[in-house]
Tab-separated table of C-alpha atoms and ligand atoms in Angstrom:
chain	number	residue	atom	x	y	z
A	1	MET	CA	4.213	107.190	-72.239
A	2	ARG	CA	6.150	106.147	-75.024
A	3	LEU	CA	8.781	108.810	-76.052
A	4	GLU	CA	8.509	109.022	-79.897
A	5	ARG	CA	11.339	111.615	-80.614
A	6	ALA	CA	13.294	114.218	-79.580
A	7	GLU	CA	14.730	117.654	-80.525
A	8	LEU	CA	17.731	119.373	-79.282
A	9	ARG	CA	18.466	122.949	-79.681
A	10	VAL	CA	21.148	125.456	-78.872
A	11	VAL	CA	19.356	128.898	-78.300
A	12	SER	CA	21.191	132.057	-77.868
A	13	LEU	CA	19.423	135.247	-76.119
A	14	PRO	CA	20.526	138.736	-75.658
A	15	LEU	CA	20.152	139.760	-72.039
A	16	LEU	CA	19.105	143.388	-71.786
A	17	LYS	CA	22.219	143.977	-69.539
A	18	PRO	CA	25.375	141.920	-69.129
A	19	PHE	CA	25.169	139.943	-66.033
A	20	ARG	CA	28.558	139.968	-64.135
A	21	THR	CA	29.392	137.650	-61.430
A	22	SER	CA	32.782	136.816	-59.513
A	23	PHE	CA	33.609	134.285	-62.643
A	24	GLY	CA	32.728	136.345	-65.764
A	25	VAL	CA	30.260	138.443	-67.999
A	26	VAL	CA	27.212	136.802	-69.353
A	27	ALA	CA	25.940	139.268	-72.368
A	28	ASP	CA	24.333	136.461	-74.579
A	29	LYS	CA	22.765	133.520	-72.754
A	30	THR	CA	23.412	130.762	-74.680
A	31	PHE	CA	21.429	127.315	-73.608
A	32	VAL	CA	20.276	123.854	-74.358
A	33	LEU	CA	16.527	123.009	-75.420
A	34	LEU	CA	15.221	119.893	-75.599
A	35	ARG	CA	11.742	118.792	-76.344
A	36	VAL	CA	10.188	115.289	-76.162
A	37	PHE	CA	7.174	114.335	-78.114
A	38	SER	CA	4.722	111.686	-77.378
A	39	GLU	CA	0.963	111.469	-78.825
A	40	GLY	CA	0.592	115.080	-80.524
A	41	LEU	CA	1.946	116.255	-77.023
A	42	GLU	CA	5.326	117.583	-76.276
A	43	GLY	CA	7.433	118.440	-73.263
A	44	VAL	CA	10.209	120.988	-72.812
A	45	ALA	CA	13.077	121.690	-70.736
A	46	GLU	CA	16.109	124.233	-70.610
A	47	GLY	CA	19.534	123.185	-69.656
A	48	VAL	CA	21.702	125.019	-67.282
A	49	MET	CA	25.146	124.111	-68.646
A	50	ASP	CA	27.511	126.745	-70.291
A	51	ALA	CA	29.553	126.721	-73.171
A	52	ARG	CA	32.855	126.744	-70.613
A	53	PRO	CA	32.606	125.110	-67.517
A	54	GLN	CA	32.958	127.962	-65.101
A	55	TYR	CA	29.942	127.772	-62.790
A	56	ARG	CA	30.163	123.883	-62.383
A	57	GLU	CA	31.838	121.396	-64.828
A	58	GLU	CA	29.265	120.328	-67.667
A	59	THR	CA	29.314	121.806	-70.900
A	60	ILE	CA	26.808	122.368	-73.287
A	61	ALA	CA	29.110	120.347	-76.167
A	62	GLY	CA	29.543	117.819	-73.488
A	63	ALA	CA	25.482	117.468	-72.761
A	64	LEU	CA	24.450	117.616	-76.432
A	65	ALA	CA	27.127	114.543	-77.024
A	66	LEU	CA	26.203	112.423	-74.226
A	67	LEU	CA	22.390	113.109	-74.842
A	68	GLN	CA	22.093	112.588	-78.683
A	69	ASP	CA	24.778	109.903	-78.995
A	70	ALA	CA	24.134	107.829	-75.521
A	71	VAL	CA	21.340	108.771	-73.456
A	72	LEU	CA	18.366	109.937	-75.983
A	73	PRO	CA	18.558	107.041	-78.489
A	74	GLU	CA	18.241	104.960	-75.117
A	75	VAL	CA	15.137	106.165	-73.698
A	76	LEU	CA	13.064	106.792	-76.985
A	77	GLY	CA	10.584	104.485	-78.528
A	78	LEU	CA	9.974	103.333	-74.998
A	79	GLU	CA	6.946	103.219	-72.829
A	80	TRP	CA	7.524	105.298	-69.232
A	81	ALA	CA	4.870	105.235	-66.950
A	82	ASN	CA	6.546	108.123	-64.629
A	83	ALA	CA	9.480	110.198	-63.986
A	84	GLU	CA	10.526	107.654	-61.518
A	85	SER	CA	10.826	105.004	-63.849
A	86	LEU	CA	12.897	106.815	-66.571
A	87	MET	CA	15.042	108.019	-64.180
A	88	ARG	CA	15.287	104.338	-62.596
A	89	HIS	CA	16.576	103.202	-65.936
A	90	LEU	CA	19.293	106.029	-65.948
A	91	ALA	CA	20.256	105.796	-62.279
A	92	GLY	CA	23.748	103.764	-63.241
A	93	LEU	CA	24.863	106.902	-65.020
A	94	ARG	CA	27.534	109.101	-62.912
A	95	GLY	CA	27.514	112.857	-62.877
A	96	ASN	CA	26.271	114.552	-65.546
A	97	ARG	CA	23.183	115.745	-63.740
A	98	MET	CA	22.459	118.881	-65.674
A	99	ALA	CA	22.522	116.886	-69.350
A	100	LEU	CA	20.343	113.891	-67.629
A	101	GLY	CA	18.015	116.639	-65.784
A	102	LEU	CA	16.952	118.041	-69.198
A	103	ILE	CA	15.347	114.614	-70.284
A	104	GLU	CA	13.572	114.082	-66.915
A	105	MET	CA	12.216	117.742	-66.844
A	106	ALA	CA	10.777	117.552	-70.462
A	107	PHE	CA	9.612	114.218	-69.390
A	108	TRP	CA	7.601	116.000	-66.692
A	109	ASP	CA	6.433	118.635	-68.544
A	110	LEU	CA	5.022	116.036	-71.058
A	111	HIS	CA	3.633	113.829	-68.405
A	112	ALA	CA	1.715	116.892	-66.788
A	113	ARG	CA	0.491	117.921	-70.137
A	114	SER	CA	-1.067	114.649	-70.956
A	115	LEU	CA	-2.914	114.260	-67.789
A	116	GLY	CA	-4.145	117.910	-67.703
A	117	VAL	CA	-2.767	118.975	-64.881
A	118	PRO	CA	0.174	121.582	-63.913
A	119	LEU	CA	3.356	120.530	-62.950
A	120	SER	CA	3.390	122.060	-59.409
A	121	THR	CA	0.134	119.512	-58.872
A	122	LEU	CA	2.061	116.431	-60.006
A	123	LEU	CA	5.054	117.541	-57.959
A	124	GLY	CA	3.059	117.938	-54.819
A	125	GLY	CA	2.985	121.686	-54.533
A	126	VAL	CA	0.990	123.584	-51.917
A	127	ARG	CA	0.432	127.045	-53.261
A	128	ASN	CA	-0.170	128.709	-56.414
A	129	ALA	CA	2.186	131.592	-56.298
A	130	VAL	CA	6.004	131.782	-55.203
A	131	GLU	CA	7.898	134.756	-53.647
A	132	VAL	CA	10.863	135.890	-55.252
A	133	GLY	CA	13.724	138.219	-54.561
A	134	VAL	CA	16.262	139.601	-57.714
A	135	SER	CA	19.929	138.418	-58.063
A	136	LEU	CA	22.177	141.585	-59.097
A	137	GLY	CA	25.366	141.108	-60.843
A	138	ILE	CA	28.196	143.210	-59.937
A	139	GLN	CA	27.445	146.776	-60.984
A	140	ALA	CA	29.705	149.454	-62.258
A	141	SER	CA	30.033	151.607	-59.040
A	142	VAL	CA	28.520	151.328	-55.465
A	143	GLU	CA	26.037	154.090	-56.111
A	144	ALA	CA	24.707	152.230	-59.145
A	145	THR	CA	24.140	149.241	-57.177
A	146	VAL	CA	22.119	150.883	-54.395
A	147	ASP	CA	20.081	152.441	-56.982
A	148	THR	CA	19.148	149.337	-58.354
A	149	ALA	CA	18.685	147.662	-55.123
A	150	VAL	CA	16.588	150.517	-54.054
A	151	ARG	CA	14.303	150.335	-57.181
A	152	HIS	CA	13.833	146.430	-57.052
A	153	ALA	CA	12.779	146.697	-53.296
A	154	GLU	CA	10.349	149.459	-54.313
A	155	GLN	CA	8.654	146.986	-56.952
A	156	GLY	CA	8.146	144.604	-54.241
A	157	TYR	CA	11.016	142.230	-54.483
A	158	ARG	CA	11.230	140.284	-51.211
A	159	ARG	CA	15.087	139.911	-51.155
A	160	ILE	CA	18.058	141.734	-52.810
A	161	LYS	CA	20.877	139.188	-53.469
A	162	LEU	CA	24.258	141.094	-54.444
A	163	LYS	CA	26.920	139.284	-56.270
A	164	ILE	CA	30.359	139.770	-54.657
A	165	GLU	CA	34.214	139.187	-55.029
A	166	PRO	CA	37.171	139.715	-53.257
A	167	GLY	CA	37.573	143.544	-53.195
A	168	TRP	CA	33.626	144.306	-54.398
A	169	ASP	CA	31.974	143.605	-50.969
A	170	VAL	CA	32.006	144.901	-47.484
A	171	LYS	CA	31.744	148.480	-48.809
A	172	VAL	CA	28.640	147.465	-51.380
A	173	VAL	CA	26.762	145.555	-48.782
A	174	ARG	CA	27.230	148.155	-46.136
A	175	ALA	CA	26.129	150.932	-48.768
A	176	VAL	CA	23.138	148.734	-49.732
A	177	ARG	CA	22.146	147.796	-46.114
A	178	ALA	CA	22.127	151.395	-44.871
A	179	ALA	CA	19.884	152.213	-47.722
A	180	LEU	CA	17.561	149.645	-47.115
A	181	PRO	CA	17.591	148.747	-43.764
A	182	GLU	CA	14.260	146.782	-43.826
A	183	THR	CA	14.855	144.532	-46.692
A	184	PRO	CA	16.071	140.859	-46.517
A	185	VAL	CA	19.959	141.326	-48.076
A	186	THR	CA	22.006	138.233	-49.141
A	187	VAL	CA	25.440	138.290	-50.982
A	188	ASP	CA	26.511	135.253	-53.735
A	189	ALA	CA	30.329	135.063	-54.208
A	190	ASN	CA	30.073	132.000	-56.744
A	191	ALA	CA	33.117	130.301	-54.529
A	192	ALA	CA	35.405	133.417	-55.263
A	193	TYR	CA	36.954	133.472	-51.552
A	194	THR	CA	39.262	131.138	-49.261
A	195	LEU	CA	39.507	130.555	-45.901
A	196	ALA	CA	42.583	133.031	-46.383
A	197	HIS	CA	39.875	135.753	-46.775
A	198	LEU	CA	38.462	135.155	-42.968
A	199	ASN	CA	38.916	138.936	-42.134
A	200	VAL	CA	36.698	140.151	-45.023
A	201	LEU	CA	34.237	137.213	-44.431
A	202	ARG	CA	33.954	137.831	-40.559
A	203	GLU	CA	33.299	141.668	-41.667
A	204	LEU	CA	30.501	140.346	-43.959
A	205	ASP	CA	29.275	138.459	-40.896
A	206	THR	CA	28.488	141.717	-39.124
A	207	LEU	CA	26.185	143.285	-41.647
A	208	GLY	CA	23.022	141.843	-40.833
A	209	LEU	CA	22.790	139.471	-44.262
A	210	ASP	CA	20.214	136.939	-44.265
A	211	TYR	CA	22.665	134.412	-45.426
A	212	ILE	CA	25.773	134.277	-47.467
A	213	GLU	CA	25.926	132.202	-50.322
A	214	GLN	CA	28.675	129.539	-51.582
A	215	PRO	CA	31.323	131.479	-50.433
A	216	LEU	CA	34.413	129.150	-50.893
A	217	ALA	CA	35.036	126.445	-53.582
A	218	TRP	CA	32.678	124.730	-55.655
A	219	ASN	CA	33.619	121.389	-54.536
A	220	ASP	CA	34.781	121.974	-50.968
A	221	LEU	CA	32.218	121.144	-48.198
A	222	ARG	CA	35.214	120.663	-45.625
A	223	ASP	CA	35.863	124.268	-45.757
A	224	HIS	CA	32.781	125.782	-45.777
A	225	ALA	CA	31.919	123.781	-42.274
A	226	LYS	CA	35.237	125.456	-40.789
A	227	LEU	CA	33.642	128.598	-42.113
A	228	GLN	CA	30.307	127.719	-40.762
A	229	ALA	CA	31.707	127.230	-37.100
A	230	LEU	CA	33.326	130.845	-37.206
A	231	MET	CA	30.401	133.001	-38.352
A	232	HIS	CA	26.797	133.577	-37.074
A	233	THR	CA	25.364	134.530	-40.368
A	234	PRO	CA	24.062	131.085	-42.059
A	235	LEU	CA	26.037	130.104	-45.268
A	236	CYS	CA	23.947	128.926	-48.041
A	237	LEU	CA	25.593	126.142	-50.689
A	238	ASP	CA	24.624	126.329	-54.727
A	239	GLU	CA	27.442	124.886	-56.470
A	240	CYS	CA	28.381	122.471	-53.936
A	241	ILE	CA	25.103	120.589	-54.094
A	242	THR	CA	24.199	118.492	-57.069
A	243	THR	CA	22.592	115.725	-55.146
A	244	ALA	CA	20.476	115.044	-52.386
A	245	GLN	CA	23.492	112.766	-50.708
A	246	ASP	CA	25.309	115.981	-51.128
A	247	ALA	CA	22.844	118.251	-49.044
A	248	ARG	CA	22.491	115.176	-46.417
A	249	THR	CA	26.425	115.402	-46.033
A	250	ALA	CA	26.477	119.433	-45.942
A	251	LEU	CA	23.677	119.903	-43.352
A	252	GLU	CA	25.311	116.912	-41.290
A	253	THR	CA	28.602	118.488	-41.293
A	254	ALA	CA	27.179	121.772	-40.596
A	255	ALA	CA	28.857	123.270	-43.658
A	256	CYS	CA	25.762	124.964	-44.471
A	257	ARG	CA	22.149	126.107	-42.884
A	258	LEU	CA	20.425	126.486	-45.855
A	259	VAL	CA	20.389	125.141	-49.657
A	260	ASN	CA	19.963	126.926	-53.017
A	261	ILE	CA	17.874	124.526	-55.267
A	262	LYS	CA	18.077	124.636	-59.050
A	263	VAL	CA	16.160	122.123	-60.798
A	264	GLY	CA	19.141	121.973	-63.364
A	265	ARG	CA	21.842	121.485	-61.535
A	266	VAL	CA	20.799	118.774	-59.293
A	267	GLY	CA	19.249	116.249	-62.452
A	268	GLY	CA	15.641	117.352	-62.471
A	269	HIS	CA	12.698	117.490	-60.196
A	270	LEU	CA	12.654	114.122	-58.546
A	271	GLU	CA	16.289	114.962	-57.301
A	272	ALA	CA	15.447	118.544	-56.363
A	273	ARG	CA	12.755	116.990	-54.271
A	274	ARG	CA	14.963	114.945	-52.349
A	275	VAL	CA	17.394	117.833	-51.648
A	276	HIS	CA	13.899	119.880	-50.386
A	277	ASP	CA	13.074	116.521	-48.263
A	278	VAL	CA	16.744	115.882	-46.927
A	279	ALA	CA	16.637	119.781	-46.050
A	280	ALA	CA	13.468	119.508	-44.290
A	281	SER	CA	14.541	116.823	-42.060
A	282	PHE	CA	17.574	119.100	-40.697
A	283	ASN	CA	14.780	121.998	-40.525
A	284	ALA	CA	16.855	123.794	-42.875
A	285	PRO	CA	14.951	126.305	-45.550
A	286	VAL	CA	15.489	125.871	-49.096
A	287	TRP	CA	14.961	128.429	-52.146
A	288	CYS	CA	14.916	128.090	-55.433
A	289	GLY	CA	17.934	129.605	-57.501
A	290	GLY	CA	17.748	130.680	-61.059
A	291	MET	CA	20.491	130.305	-63.598
A	292	LEU	CA	19.294	133.575	-66.110
A	293	GLU	CA	16.695	131.105	-67.614
A	294	SER	CA	14.278	131.779	-70.270
A	295	GLY	CA	10.734	131.351	-70.098
A	296	VAL	CA	10.821	127.411	-70.175
A	297	GLY	CA	13.546	126.890	-67.302
A	298	ARG	CA	11.833	129.676	-65.255
A	299	ALA	CA	8.396	127.778	-65.422
A	300	HIS	CA	10.071	124.670	-64.029
A	301	ASN	CA	11.542	126.687	-61.538
A	302	ILE	CA	8.514	128.227	-60.440
A	303	HIS	CA	6.079	124.890	-60.100
A	304	LEU	CA	9.216	123.675	-58.063
A	305	ALA	CA	9.130	126.374	-55.765
A	306	THR	CA	5.765	125.470	-54.888
A	307	LEU	CA	6.680	122.776	-52.732
A	308	GLU	CA	6.371	123.317	-49.033
A	309	ASN	CA	9.584	123.735	-47.818
A	310	PHE	CA	10.774	126.478	-50.217
A	311	THR	CA	10.362	129.163	-47.599
A	312	LYS	CA	13.077	131.682	-48.514
A	313	PRO	CA	12.440	133.748	-51.588
A	314	GLY	CA	13.572	132.516	-54.726
A	315	ASP	CA	15.600	134.009	-57.893
A	316	THR	CA	12.979	133.530	-60.334
A	317	SER	CA	12.032	137.049	-61.129
A	318	SER	CA	10.151	138.847	-64.212
A	319	SER	CA	11.021	137.521	-67.068
A	320	SER	CA	11.294	141.347	-68.298
A	321	ARG	CA	14.217	141.910	-66.382
A	322	TYR	CA	16.229	139.807	-68.471
A	323	TRP	CA	15.108	139.808	-71.907
A	324	ALA	CA	13.435	142.339	-74.818
A	325	ARG	CA	11.423	139.329	-76.099
A	326	ASP	CA	11.086	135.762	-74.489
A	327	ILE	CA	10.968	132.195	-76.134
A	328	VAL	CA	7.470	131.523	-74.598
A	329	HIS	CA	4.099	133.057	-75.187
A	330	GLU	CA	2.806	133.854	-71.650
A	331	PRO	CA	4.466	136.602	-69.769
A	332	LEU	CA	6.020	135.543	-66.468
A	333	GLU	CA	6.166	138.790	-64.319
A	334	THR	CA	5.989	139.014	-60.788
A	335	VAL	CA	3.452	141.378	-58.564
A	336	ASN	CA	4.973	143.081	-55.492
A	337	GLY	CA	7.483	140.532	-55.164
A	338	VAL	CA	5.059	137.369	-56.015
A	339	MET	CA	5.263	134.828	-59.039
A	340	PRO	CA	2.031	133.344	-59.996
A	341	VAL	CA	2.498	130.022	-61.193
A	342	PRO	CA	1.210	129.997	-65.108
A	343	PRO	CA	-1.786	128.145	-65.100
A	344	GLY	CA	-2.755	125.294	-67.686
A	345	PRO	CA	-1.197	121.834	-68.063
A	346	GLY	CA	2.387	121.224	-67.599
A	347	THR	CA	4.724	124.297	-67.022
A	348	GLY	CA	2.013	126.287	-68.305
A	349	VAL	CA	4.285	128.198	-70.900
A	350	THR	CA	4.179	127.537	-74.788
A	351	LEU	CA	6.884	127.910	-77.055
A	352	ASP	CA	7.005	130.775	-79.580
A	353	LEU	CA	8.269	128.697	-82.492
A	354	PRO	CA	8.996	131.702	-84.923
A	355	PHE	CA	10.938	133.595	-82.428
A	356	LEU	CA	12.597	130.678	-81.076
A	357	ASP	CA	13.694	129.618	-84.756
A	358	SER	CA	15.306	132.853	-85.188
A	359	VAL	CA	17.413	132.615	-81.929
A	360	THR	CA	18.179	128.888	-82.475
A	361	ARG	CA	22.182	128.847	-83.329
A	362	TRP	CA	21.982	124.876	-83.943
A	363	ARG	CA	18.991	122.338	-84.269
A	364	THR	CA	18.870	118.561	-84.364
A	365	GLU	CA	15.718	116.002	-84.306
A	366	ILE	CA	16.467	112.618	-83.019
A	367	ALA	CA	14.261	109.649	-83.830
A	368	ALA	CA	13.449	106.427	-81.684
A	369	PRO	CA	15.985	103.911	-82.899
A	370	ALA	CA	14.723	100.972	-84.718
A	371	ARG	CA	14.282	97.834	-81.976
A	372	SER	CA	14.157	94.336	-83.060
A	373	ALA	CA	11.283	92.990	-80.903
A	374	VAL	CA	8.843	94.798	-78.671
A	375	SER	CA	10.656	95.753	-75.564
A	376	SER	CA	10.082	97.346	-72.284
A	377	PRO	CA	12.765	98.259	-69.738
B	1	OSB	O1	24.790	131.276	-58.496
B	1	OSB	O2	23.091	131.756	-58.628
B	1	OSB	C1	23.959	132.018	-59.053
B	1	OSB	C2	23.456	133.058	-62.504
B	1	OSB	C3	24.144	132.192	-63.473
B	1	OSB	C4	25.070	131.668	-62.783
B	1	OSB	C5	24.833	131.471	-61.406
B	1	OSB	C6	24.020	132.117	-60.525
B	1	OSB	C7	23.412	133.010	-61.245
B	1	OSB	C8	22.131	134.290	-60.653
B	1	OSB	C9	21.185	134.414	-61.150
B	1	OSB	O3	22.611	134.336	-59.550
B	1	OSB	C10	19.843	134.055	-60.824
B	1	OSB	C11	19.141	134.700	-61.741
B	1	OSB	O4	18.799	135.416	-61.602
B	1	OSB	O5	18.202	133.509	-62.632
B	2	MG	MG1	24.502	130.947	-56.674
């Protein structure tokens, strides 16, 4: 397919409730949206970089500059047979997985639409619905956390994940475990602890958690390996894993026993599938993480999570938990903790353009550059 032109937007959507983690509070979710166009069709993807580099090091400003000034002009106007050939062309670029992933994911959506098949089919998915849990931000009190955890368990969500940070951990986890003895419960520290917190981490180890997500530094596999050796509870890495090579190193060194795969974080579906395959070769389960995505990113997550080794519930819960109104027409809602794959070609979601325009803060179009001769990469 020849990529004819692209559009970049920065969109800001108000969350129904602010989401608090160990690294800050999000009240409005601001994200990059990329649309690529070919032969009357479009592919769409959502970036997971933030304005401030507090989850990983990539930023919205950095991604926009890289995409509009360097990478999009390089790939527009040319013919790409598939996502593999497109990404081979960009293989020499270091890092910037979230920014490059935007192009990759938008291309997959476009490609699947051109073939008239769901993205999950093209990716090799094996399910038409995926099991999900919820990720609960840090709440105002232990009682409020127990209430919301119980409410979500009653709605059928398959796992309750609690955000923790030093000072907000053992007590709240104990209370939720007591209220929900049968429901799988996990915690996510978003890198807020160090080995100096070993006593607290050892206490968490006694609470029957399914796993502990990213307890230590975002870029430190070594200390995670030391910690895993001291713990019964499996560790799951999120921030640390941006490539399949990271996943191999982490699993080989026993820095974790399972991996949270976020398609945006690892640079697209191809790399996500590689991480998935690496984990499978270690008999390590994977699950699909979330980044408070709108319907666009949410739909990409759902399609990815249909791959075989996504055996733990993901974070892609109902859209209506996040937004009063989403930027896509199709509702993405769970039934008893199960999220159906949106039917239809590509991601199966379509943009509500008037509403999208109303929440767009910035927009630019990128045309294919003039090329001197008919060229192909
Ligand atoms: O670490 O998984 C995370 C949200 C923003 C940044 C990082 C994380 C999260 C979540 C929310 O846990 C998952 C979701 O509901 O989309
Ligand atoms: Mg996480």
